[in-house]
Amino acid sequence: MSTRKIAIFDTTLRDGEQSPGCSMKLHDKLLVASNLEALKVDVIEAGFAIASPGDFESVQAIANQVKTCTVASLARALKGDIDQAWAAVKGAAMPRIHTFLATSPVHMQFKLRMSPEQVLEQATNMVRYARSICPEVQFSLEDYTRTEEEFSWRVIEAVIAAGAKVVNLPDTVGYAIPEEFGARIARVMSHVPNITDATIAVHCHNDLGLAVANTLAAIRAGAGQAECTINGIGERAGNAALEEIVMALRTRHDFFEGLSCGVETTKIVSTSRCVCSVTGSRVQNNKAIVGQNAFAHESGIHQHGMLANRETYEIMTPESVGLSQSQMVLGKHSGKHALKDRLEQMGIPLSEEHLQELFTRFKDLADAKKVVTDADIEALARGLSQRPDSQQKLVFDRFLTSTGNTTTDVATVRLIVEGQQVEEVAMGNGPIEASFNAINKMLNLHVNVENFSVSAVTSNVDAQGECNLRVRHNQRVYLGRGVAQDIIEAAIRAYVHALNGLLEDEQRMTSNAAAMAAATAGSSLV
């Protein structure tokens, strides 16, 4: 039987980033893109180029970096959007423009204020225009699952004739039921005359918890591309999770007979952890494939079965998704080379400067703990800023707190601020708030902490604490993360991490404003 390859289209950097609190900076996006390329996805949707100058810069940088995957930019079915998308992706080894237009009655009437015939004409014209400048064009019928079927067939046929090589049929609002969705895709395959000239894709949202099930039903019915995100992140309830789709195809190859994809599954866990790290979002412990408990067995009956034969309760191996069973212990006598080798095995690439910074913190931890596990090392790596300390405006130095249930909490914090030691003292409701107040006083800053969480890296009493937080300043949101054995220190490191992002943005905006003022002054002299 011939094998039909399913293309994996990853939209973590576009739709995934639209998840509240999951915005990423350029260096974060480049790191995720690098992991996606190592994962061997077929397409990376790098962003929505016209959305902002930052989005354009990110799409362009990813297009220039990635060599083995198609890089796509989203664009509305408007000439200006398409031009901007092409400007961003034209440097890619394999560029794609992904343009879209809504086709459901409710969207056409209330959002677009266009008739079905006008929508059909605009979709066709814009696909034809995009194809005239880009070798590969994808078109999406937004809100496809609430679109009248016969009208959808007309649109699909027309955009394929106009040059679309991929036509995406999204369940934009997570409305579909698997049996129903699969049947709709099957009817598309049989009712569109030129369907063999293009690949049908699906993009399912998880509002009813059925995104993966709908995607798999569509693939069985003839869809050739699955659009998904790492960890299922995305707007509202999220998107279909890449790891669940890929491992379902692999694990149940008996059911999905003749279907395959090219994803390197052993990179799934490291990519999942990379996305968690850069977005500050966590997956729940019982999340399929990548959750902490996905391969854990506590029940006595389950443990007995596992000891007799792993297949009694495991349908896939931890190693198949890149979850190492190695408990190799590094200690205070371990060298930098051993640490670097372990990081490479874990899929964590670091620059030489970052490696030195991590090694210093590793040695400190090894002196304080009897056992330094892989989880400890991974957490330390996540706790590093994307830029080494030497490039940061703020660097944590030390802190001291006085706390108790019968006294006012006081914190003294010292930071290295642009190379100079600065120290402040402040009070607060608890040592963490007092520490944050000391930093605010030092920098004359006023920010709101919107989200704050601390978790243990391992289950031991000497476990490191990992802090993730989100702060808001002038309508902009910044994520921070920090790791330390002392949870107060972890919180301070996370806060400093977030503030470095804030100060970096303010410096960039000041520089841009100065450049614009200089340009305006220069033009006024002409």
CSV table of C-alpha atoms in Angstrom, one decimal, residues 76-79 82 99-102 112-130 139 155 159 162:
chain,number,residue,atom,x,y,z
A,76,ARG,CA,-5.5,39.1,4.7
A,77,ALA,CA,-6.8,38.9,1.2
A,78,LEU,CA,-5.6,42.5,0.6
A,79,LYS,CA,-2.9,43.7,-1.7
A,82,ILE,CA,0.3,40.3,0.6
A,99,THR,CA,-3.8,34.6,2.7
A,100,PHE,CA,-7.3,34.2,4.0
A,101,LEU,CA,-10.9,35.6,3.8
A,102,ALA,CA,-14.0,34.7,5.8
A,112,LEU,CA,-16.9,41.9,5.9
A,113,ARG,CA,-20.2,43.4,4.8
A,114,MET,CA,-19.7,41.7,1.4
A,115,SER,CA,-21.9,39.4,-0.7
A,116,PRO,CA,-20.8,35.8,-1.4
A,117,GLU,CA,-20.0,36.8,-5.0
A,118,GLN,CA,-17.8,39.7,-3.8
A,119,VAL,CA,-16.0,37.3,-1.4
A,120,LEU,CA,-15.4,34.8,-4.2
A,121,GLU,CA,-14.1,37.5,-6.5
A,122,GLN,CA,-11.7,39.0,-3.9
A,123,ALA,CA,-10.4,35.6,-2.8
A,124,THR,CA,-9.7,34.6,-6.4
A,125,ASN,CA,-8.1,37.9,-7.4
A,126,MET,CA,-5.8,38.0,-4.3
A,127,VAL,CA,-4.7,34.4,-4.7
A,128,ARG,CA,-3.8,35.2,-8.3
A,129,TYR,CA,-1.9,38.3,-7.2
A,130,ALA,CA,0.0,36.5,-4.5
A,139,PHE,CA,-5.6,30.2,1.0
A,155,VAL,CA,-14.4,29.1,-3.5
A,159,VAL,CA,-8.7,29.6,-5.6
A,162,ALA,CA,-6.0,30.9,-9.5
